[in-house]
Coordinates of C-alpha atoms and ligand atoms in Angstrom, one line a residue:
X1 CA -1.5 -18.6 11.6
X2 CA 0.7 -16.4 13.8
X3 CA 2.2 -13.6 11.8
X4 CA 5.3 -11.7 13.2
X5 CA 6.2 -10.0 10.4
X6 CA 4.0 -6.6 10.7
X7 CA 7.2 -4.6 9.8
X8 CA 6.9 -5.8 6.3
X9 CA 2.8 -5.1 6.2
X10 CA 0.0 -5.3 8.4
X11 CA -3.7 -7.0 8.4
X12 CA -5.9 -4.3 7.4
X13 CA -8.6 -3.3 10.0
X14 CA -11.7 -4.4 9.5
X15 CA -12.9 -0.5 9.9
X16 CA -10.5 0.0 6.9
X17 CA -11.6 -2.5 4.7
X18 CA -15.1 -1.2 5.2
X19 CA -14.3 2.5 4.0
X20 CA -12.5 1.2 1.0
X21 CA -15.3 -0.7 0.1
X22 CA -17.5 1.8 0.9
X23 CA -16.1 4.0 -1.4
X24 CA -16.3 2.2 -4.3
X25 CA -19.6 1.3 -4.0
X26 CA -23.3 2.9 -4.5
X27 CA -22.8 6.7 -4.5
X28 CA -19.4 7.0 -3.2
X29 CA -17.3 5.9 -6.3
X30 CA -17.1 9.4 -7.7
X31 CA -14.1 11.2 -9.2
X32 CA -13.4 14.2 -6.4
X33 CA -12.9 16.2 -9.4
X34 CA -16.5 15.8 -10.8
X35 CA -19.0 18.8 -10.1
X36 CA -22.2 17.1 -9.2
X37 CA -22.9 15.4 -6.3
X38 CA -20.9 12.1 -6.5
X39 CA -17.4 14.3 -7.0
X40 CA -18.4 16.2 -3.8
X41 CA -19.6 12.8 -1.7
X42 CA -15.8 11.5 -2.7
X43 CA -14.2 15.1 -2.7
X44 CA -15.3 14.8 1.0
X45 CA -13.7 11.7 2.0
X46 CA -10.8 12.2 0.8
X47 CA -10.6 15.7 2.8
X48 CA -11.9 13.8 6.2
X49 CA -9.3 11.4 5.5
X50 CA -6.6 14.0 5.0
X51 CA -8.1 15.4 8.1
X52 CA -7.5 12.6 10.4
X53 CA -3.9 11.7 9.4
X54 CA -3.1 15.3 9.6
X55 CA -4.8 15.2 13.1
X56 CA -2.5 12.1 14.4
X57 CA 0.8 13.5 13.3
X58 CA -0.1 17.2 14.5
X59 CA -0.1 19.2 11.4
X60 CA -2.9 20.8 8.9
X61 CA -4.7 19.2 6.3
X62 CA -3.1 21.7 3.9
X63 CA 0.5 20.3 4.8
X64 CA -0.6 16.5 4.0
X65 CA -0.1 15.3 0.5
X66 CA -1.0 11.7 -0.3
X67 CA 1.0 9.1 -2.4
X68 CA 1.0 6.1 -3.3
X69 CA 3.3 4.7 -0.3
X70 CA 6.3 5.5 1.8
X71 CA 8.8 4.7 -1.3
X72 CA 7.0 7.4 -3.3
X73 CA 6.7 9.9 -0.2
X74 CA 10.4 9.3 0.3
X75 CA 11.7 9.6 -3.5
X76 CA 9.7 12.8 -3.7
X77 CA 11.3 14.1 -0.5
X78 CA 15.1 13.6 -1.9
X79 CA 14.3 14.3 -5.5
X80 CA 12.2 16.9 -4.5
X81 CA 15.1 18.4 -2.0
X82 CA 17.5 18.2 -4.7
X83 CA 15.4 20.4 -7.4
X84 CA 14.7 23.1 -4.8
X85 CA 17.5 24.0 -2.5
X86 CA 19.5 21.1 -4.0
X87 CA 20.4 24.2 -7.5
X88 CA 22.5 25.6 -4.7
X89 CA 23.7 23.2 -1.9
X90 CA 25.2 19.7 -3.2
X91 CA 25.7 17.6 0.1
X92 CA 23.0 15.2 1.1
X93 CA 23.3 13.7 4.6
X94 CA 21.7 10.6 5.3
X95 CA 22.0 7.6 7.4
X96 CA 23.5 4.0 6.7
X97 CA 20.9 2.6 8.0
X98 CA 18.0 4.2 5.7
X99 CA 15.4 1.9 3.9
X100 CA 16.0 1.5 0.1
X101 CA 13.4 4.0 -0.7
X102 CA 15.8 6.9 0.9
X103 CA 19.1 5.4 0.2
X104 CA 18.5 4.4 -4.1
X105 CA 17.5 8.0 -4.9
X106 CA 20.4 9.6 -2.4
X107 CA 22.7 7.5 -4.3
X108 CA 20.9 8.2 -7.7
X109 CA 21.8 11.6 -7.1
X110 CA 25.4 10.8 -5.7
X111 CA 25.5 9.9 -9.2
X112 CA 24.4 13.6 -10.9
X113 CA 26.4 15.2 -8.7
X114 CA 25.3 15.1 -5.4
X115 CA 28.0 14.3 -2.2
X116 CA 26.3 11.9 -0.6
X117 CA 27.4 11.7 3.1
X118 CA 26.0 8.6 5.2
X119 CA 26.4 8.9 9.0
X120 CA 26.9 5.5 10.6
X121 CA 25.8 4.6 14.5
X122 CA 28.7 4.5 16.9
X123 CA 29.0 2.2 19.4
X124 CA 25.7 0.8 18.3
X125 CA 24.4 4.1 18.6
X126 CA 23.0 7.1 16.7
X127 CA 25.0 10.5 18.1
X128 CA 23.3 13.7 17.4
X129 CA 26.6 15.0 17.0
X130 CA 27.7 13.1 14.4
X131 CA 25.0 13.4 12.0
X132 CA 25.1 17.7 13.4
X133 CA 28.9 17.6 12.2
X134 CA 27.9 15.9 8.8
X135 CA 26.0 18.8 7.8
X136 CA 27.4 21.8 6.5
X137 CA 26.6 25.1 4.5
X138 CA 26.5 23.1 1.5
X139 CA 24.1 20.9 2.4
X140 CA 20.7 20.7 0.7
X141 CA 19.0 17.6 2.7
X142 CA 19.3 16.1 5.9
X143 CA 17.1 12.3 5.9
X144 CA 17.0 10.7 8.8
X145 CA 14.7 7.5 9.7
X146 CA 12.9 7.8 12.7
X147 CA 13.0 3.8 13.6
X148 CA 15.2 1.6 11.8
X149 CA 12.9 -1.2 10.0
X150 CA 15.1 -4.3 10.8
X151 CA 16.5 -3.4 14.6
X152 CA 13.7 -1.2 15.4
X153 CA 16.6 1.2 17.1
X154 CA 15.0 4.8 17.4
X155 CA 17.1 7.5 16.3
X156 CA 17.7 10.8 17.8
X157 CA 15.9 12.9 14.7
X158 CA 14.3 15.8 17.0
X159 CA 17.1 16.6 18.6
X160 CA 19.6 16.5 15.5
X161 CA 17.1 18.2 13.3
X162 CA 17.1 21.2 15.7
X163 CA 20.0 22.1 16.2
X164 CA 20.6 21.4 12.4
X165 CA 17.9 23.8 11.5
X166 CA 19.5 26.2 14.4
X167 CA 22.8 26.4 12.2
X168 CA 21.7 26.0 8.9
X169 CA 17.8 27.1 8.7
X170 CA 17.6 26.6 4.7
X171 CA 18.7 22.9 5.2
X172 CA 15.5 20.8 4.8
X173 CA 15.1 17.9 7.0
X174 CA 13.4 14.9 5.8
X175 CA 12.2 11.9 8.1
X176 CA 10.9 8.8 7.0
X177 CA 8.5 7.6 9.6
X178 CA 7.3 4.9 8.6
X179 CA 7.8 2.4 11.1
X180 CA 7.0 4.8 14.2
X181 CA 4.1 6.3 12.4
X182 CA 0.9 5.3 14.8
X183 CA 3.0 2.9 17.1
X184 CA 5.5 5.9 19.1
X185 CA 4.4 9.5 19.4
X186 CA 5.5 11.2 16.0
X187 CA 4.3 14.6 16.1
X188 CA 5.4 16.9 12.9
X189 CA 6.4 20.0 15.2
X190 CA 8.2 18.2 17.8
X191 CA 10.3 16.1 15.3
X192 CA 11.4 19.1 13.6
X193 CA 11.1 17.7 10.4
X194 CA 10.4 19.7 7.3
X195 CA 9.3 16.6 5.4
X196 CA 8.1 13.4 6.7
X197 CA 7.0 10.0 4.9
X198 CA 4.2 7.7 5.9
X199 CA 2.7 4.5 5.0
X200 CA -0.9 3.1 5.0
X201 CA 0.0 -0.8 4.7
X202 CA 2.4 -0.7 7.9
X203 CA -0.8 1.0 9.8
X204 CA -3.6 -1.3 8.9
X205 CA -4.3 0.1 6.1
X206 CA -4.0 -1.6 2.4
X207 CA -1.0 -1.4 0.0
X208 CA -0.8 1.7 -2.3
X209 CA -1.4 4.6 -0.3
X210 CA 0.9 6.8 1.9
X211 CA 1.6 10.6 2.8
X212 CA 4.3 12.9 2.7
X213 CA 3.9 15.6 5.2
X214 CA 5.4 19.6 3.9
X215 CA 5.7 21.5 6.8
X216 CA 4.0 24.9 5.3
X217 CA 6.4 27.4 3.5
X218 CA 8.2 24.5 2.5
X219 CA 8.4 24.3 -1.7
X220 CA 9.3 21.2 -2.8
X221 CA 8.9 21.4 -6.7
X222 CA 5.7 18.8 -8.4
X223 CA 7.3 15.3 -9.8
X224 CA 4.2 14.5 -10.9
X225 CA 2.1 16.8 -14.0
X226 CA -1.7 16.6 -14.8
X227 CA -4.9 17.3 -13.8
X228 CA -3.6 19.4 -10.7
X229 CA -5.0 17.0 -8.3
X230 CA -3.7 17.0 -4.4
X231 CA -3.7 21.3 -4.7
X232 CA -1.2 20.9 -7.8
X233 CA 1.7 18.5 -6.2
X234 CA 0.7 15.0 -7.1
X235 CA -1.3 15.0 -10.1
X236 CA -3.6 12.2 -10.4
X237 CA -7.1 10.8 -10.0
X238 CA -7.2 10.7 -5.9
X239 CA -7.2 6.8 -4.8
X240 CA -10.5 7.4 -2.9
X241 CA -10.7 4.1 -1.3
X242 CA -7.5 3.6 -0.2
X243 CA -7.2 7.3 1.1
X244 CA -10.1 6.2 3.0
X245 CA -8.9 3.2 4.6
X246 CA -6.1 5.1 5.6
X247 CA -7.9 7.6 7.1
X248 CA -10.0 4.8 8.7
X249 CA -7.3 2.8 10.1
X250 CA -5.3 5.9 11.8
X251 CA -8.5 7.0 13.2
X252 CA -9.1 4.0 15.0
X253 CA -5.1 3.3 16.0
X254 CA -5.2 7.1 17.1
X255 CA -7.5 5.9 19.9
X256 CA -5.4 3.5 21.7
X257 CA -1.7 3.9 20.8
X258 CA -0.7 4.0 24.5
X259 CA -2.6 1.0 25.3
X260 CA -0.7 -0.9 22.2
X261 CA 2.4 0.1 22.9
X262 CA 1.8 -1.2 26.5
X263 CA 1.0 -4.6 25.3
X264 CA 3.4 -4.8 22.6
X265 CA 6.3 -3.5 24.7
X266 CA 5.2 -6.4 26.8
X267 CA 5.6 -9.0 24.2
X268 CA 9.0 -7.1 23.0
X269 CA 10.2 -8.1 26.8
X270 CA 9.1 -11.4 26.9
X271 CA 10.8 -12.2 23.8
X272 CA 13.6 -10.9 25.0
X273 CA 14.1 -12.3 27.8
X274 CA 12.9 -16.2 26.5
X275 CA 15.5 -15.6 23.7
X276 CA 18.5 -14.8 25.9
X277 CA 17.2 -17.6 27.9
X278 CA 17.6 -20.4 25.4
X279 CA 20.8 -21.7 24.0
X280 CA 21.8 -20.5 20.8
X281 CA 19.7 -17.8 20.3
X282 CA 20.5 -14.2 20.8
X283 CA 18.4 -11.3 20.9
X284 CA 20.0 -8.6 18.6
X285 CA 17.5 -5.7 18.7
X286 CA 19.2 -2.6 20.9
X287 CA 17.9 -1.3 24.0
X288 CA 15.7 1.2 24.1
X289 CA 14.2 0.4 20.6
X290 CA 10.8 0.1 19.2
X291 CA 9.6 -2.9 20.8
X292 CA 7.1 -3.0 17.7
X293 CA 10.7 -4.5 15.6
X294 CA 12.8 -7.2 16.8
X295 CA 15.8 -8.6 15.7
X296 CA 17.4 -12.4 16.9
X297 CA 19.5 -14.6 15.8
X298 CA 20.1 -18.5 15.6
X299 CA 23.3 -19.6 15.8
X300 CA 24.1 -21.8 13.2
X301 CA 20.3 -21.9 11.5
X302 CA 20.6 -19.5 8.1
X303 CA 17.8 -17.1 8.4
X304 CA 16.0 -18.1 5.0
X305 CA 16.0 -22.0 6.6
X306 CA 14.6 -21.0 9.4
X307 CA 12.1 -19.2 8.4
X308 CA 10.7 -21.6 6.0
X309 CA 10.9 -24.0 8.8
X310 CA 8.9 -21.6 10.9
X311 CA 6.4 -21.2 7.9
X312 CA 5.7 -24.8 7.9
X313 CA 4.3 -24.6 11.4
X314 CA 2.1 -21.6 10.3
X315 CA 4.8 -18.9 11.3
X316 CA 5.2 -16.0 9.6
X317 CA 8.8 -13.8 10.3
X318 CA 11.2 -12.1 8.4
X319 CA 15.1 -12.9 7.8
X320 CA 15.4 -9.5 7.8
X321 CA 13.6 -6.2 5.9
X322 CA 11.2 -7.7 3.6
X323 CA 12.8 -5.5 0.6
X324 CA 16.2 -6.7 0.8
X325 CA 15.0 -9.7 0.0
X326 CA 17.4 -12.0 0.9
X327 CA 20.7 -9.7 0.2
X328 CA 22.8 -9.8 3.2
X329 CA 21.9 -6.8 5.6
X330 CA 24.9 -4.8 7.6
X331 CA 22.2 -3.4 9.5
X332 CA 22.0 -5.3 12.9
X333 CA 25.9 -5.5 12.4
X334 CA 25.8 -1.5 12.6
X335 CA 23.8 -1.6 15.2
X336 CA 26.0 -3.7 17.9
X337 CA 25.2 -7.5 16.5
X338 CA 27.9 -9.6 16.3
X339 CA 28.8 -10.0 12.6
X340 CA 29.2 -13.9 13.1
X341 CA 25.6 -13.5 13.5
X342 CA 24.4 -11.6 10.2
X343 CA 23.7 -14.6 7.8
X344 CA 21.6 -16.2 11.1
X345 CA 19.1 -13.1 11.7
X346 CA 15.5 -13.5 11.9
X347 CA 12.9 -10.1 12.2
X348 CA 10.2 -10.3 15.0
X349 CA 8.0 -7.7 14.3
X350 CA 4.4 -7.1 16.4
X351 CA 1.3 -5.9 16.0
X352 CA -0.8 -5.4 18.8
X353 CA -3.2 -8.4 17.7
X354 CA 0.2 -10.4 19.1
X355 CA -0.2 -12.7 22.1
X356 CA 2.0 -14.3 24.7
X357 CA 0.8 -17.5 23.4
X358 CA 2.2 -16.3 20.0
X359 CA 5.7 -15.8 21.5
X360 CA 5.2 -19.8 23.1
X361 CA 4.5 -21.0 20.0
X362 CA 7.5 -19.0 18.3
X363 CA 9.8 -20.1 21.0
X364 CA 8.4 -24.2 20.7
X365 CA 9.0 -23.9 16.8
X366 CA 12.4 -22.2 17.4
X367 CA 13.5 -25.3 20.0
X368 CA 12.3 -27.5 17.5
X369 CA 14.0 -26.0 14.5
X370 CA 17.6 -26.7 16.6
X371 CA 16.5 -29.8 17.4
X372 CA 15.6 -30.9 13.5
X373 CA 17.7 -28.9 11.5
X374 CA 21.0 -29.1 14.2
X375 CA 20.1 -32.4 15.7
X376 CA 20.6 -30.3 19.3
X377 CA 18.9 -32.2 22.2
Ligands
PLP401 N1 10.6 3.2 4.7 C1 10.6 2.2 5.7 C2 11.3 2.5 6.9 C3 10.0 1.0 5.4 O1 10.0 0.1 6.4 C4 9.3 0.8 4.2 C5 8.6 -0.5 3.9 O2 9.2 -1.5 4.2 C6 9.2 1.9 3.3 C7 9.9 3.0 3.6 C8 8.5 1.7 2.0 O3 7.1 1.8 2.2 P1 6.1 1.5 1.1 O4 6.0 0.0 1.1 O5 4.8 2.2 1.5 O6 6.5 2.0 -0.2

């Protein structure tokens, strides 16, 4: 199997597998809430896990709350926005380019209320200007992604969200990390961010567990009522294991992130160039991206043909982001793709388990594909 698809979700490390399992067995399954000594054995976990991911993005453990996921992270970011400063300020600025999980609830509350503004890249670009001049007095939220999950184009949050917070310090700023998190340098002070989203599953960790970073003095009002777990916010029986195997897996990434991006920067080249090599492909993905996500393009071979042709020769790529599943993305348009090319995109996306040997057989299968499927010679 070759799997190119890590943008969609990862193989979990072995190192996190172990922690999950290890807390669900012997004397680690407790409840974090229960007094004797099982709660504290799991009430400890879950605090060194806390610990670590706080550690990697440069923040306290006090300012990380867990979720279940980046969509829940980024929901309680908007909604959460909306209910605080959001009773005074009714303009939301956001990004065209944002993953469902920012751009549904933006839109939800376009709908109670809320003027949604969406800054669009010009040129191909993201202009700190533009998404600066978006935001006015009014203005409750600013979200912007850090990397775009189907281009992997990085945009310029830090330096936006300073000068926004310069102008208009009661703004919050919100940035959903996700596909950065663990792969670039995504530090909480130096992004300026008073809210940022995370994922366990696009770390190497399993499905089901994520964090949203408040930057402290930040009150974002509870979605969630109960037992008071994660001090109050997220109310709950803590996911121990998963919390665990997130913890795990950032700990282990956190000791070689330089090296990865190295090798998958590498690869990201490679492909590049043995894409704009060969006829009728094209390599869509902007400069200066993340080479973690790639985007191409075969002329003439619809993405969802393609890649179950590629999936028959053990494959595994993406026509795009895994949750648009199939709808027509604008996204590598917006990003300088020619539009002829939309309805022919494919998503490259490495890990740092990735091989040269993986682009060969990537490149063989694509030859072959043109060679079968558009009887090319
Ligand atoms: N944000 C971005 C940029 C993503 O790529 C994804 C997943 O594809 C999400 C949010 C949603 O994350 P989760 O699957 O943890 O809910």
């Amino acid at each position: 199997m070759i799997y190119l698809d890590n943008a969609a979700t990862t193989k979990p490390l072995p190192s996190a597998v172990d922690a999950a399992v290890n807390a669900m067995t012997e004397e680690h399954f407790g409840n974090p809430s229960s007094l004797h000594k099982l709660g504290l054995t799991a009430s400890q976990t879950v605090s060194v896990a806390r610990k670590t991911i706080a550690s990697a993005l440069g923040c306290t453990a006090e300012e990380i709350f867990f979720t279940s996921g980046a969509t829940e992270a980024d929901n309680t970011a908007v909604f959460g926005a909306a209910m605080s400063v959001g009773k005074r300020k009714k303009r939301i600025v956001t990004t065209s380019v944002e993953h469902p999980a920012v751009a549904e609830p933006c839109r939800q509350l376009s709908q109670r209320g809320f003027e949604v503004v969406n800054v669009s890249p010009r040129d191909g670009a993201f202009q700190v200007e533009d998404i600066v001049a978006a935001v006015n007095e009014d203005t409750c939220l600013v979200s912007c992604m850090l990397v775009n999950n189907e281009v992997g184009a990085v945009l310029p949050v830090a330096e936006a969200f300073l000068k926004i917070k310069r102008m208009y310090p009661d703004t919050l700023t919100h940035c959903d990390a996700v596909q950065a998190f663990m792969k670039l340098p995504v530090l909480s002070k130096k992004l300026n961010a008073d809210m940022i989203s995370l994922s366990g599953h696009k770390v190497h960790a399993p499905k089901g567990i994520g964090a949203l970073y408040i930057k402290k003095g930040v009150h974002i009002p509870s979605l969630m009522f109960g037992g008071g777990q994660e001090r109050g916010f997220r109310s709950g029986t803590e996911s121990v294991p998963l919390m665990a195997a997130f913890g795990a897996a950032v700990s282990e990434l956190s000791e070689n992130m330089d090296k990865r991006y190295v090798h998958v920067k590498a690869l990201s080249d490679l492909l590049k160039d043995r894409v704009n090599a060969a006829e009728g492909l094209v390599y869509n993905s902007p400069e200066n991206g993340s080479p973690y996500v790639n985007s191409i393009a075969a002329e003439g071979l619809r993405s969802e043909v393609l890649l179950h042709f590629l999936e028959q020769q053990g494959i595994y790529v993406s026509s795009g982001s895994a949750c648009s599943k199939g709808k027509k993305s604008s996204i590598p348009a917006q990003f300088g793709a020619p539009e002829r090319l939309t309805d022919f995109t494919l998503r490259i996306s490495f890990s740092s388990d990735n091989t040269e040997a993986d682009i060969d057989e990537l490149m063989r299968a694509l030859k072959e594909a043109q060679h079968t499927l558009l009887k090319v010679k």
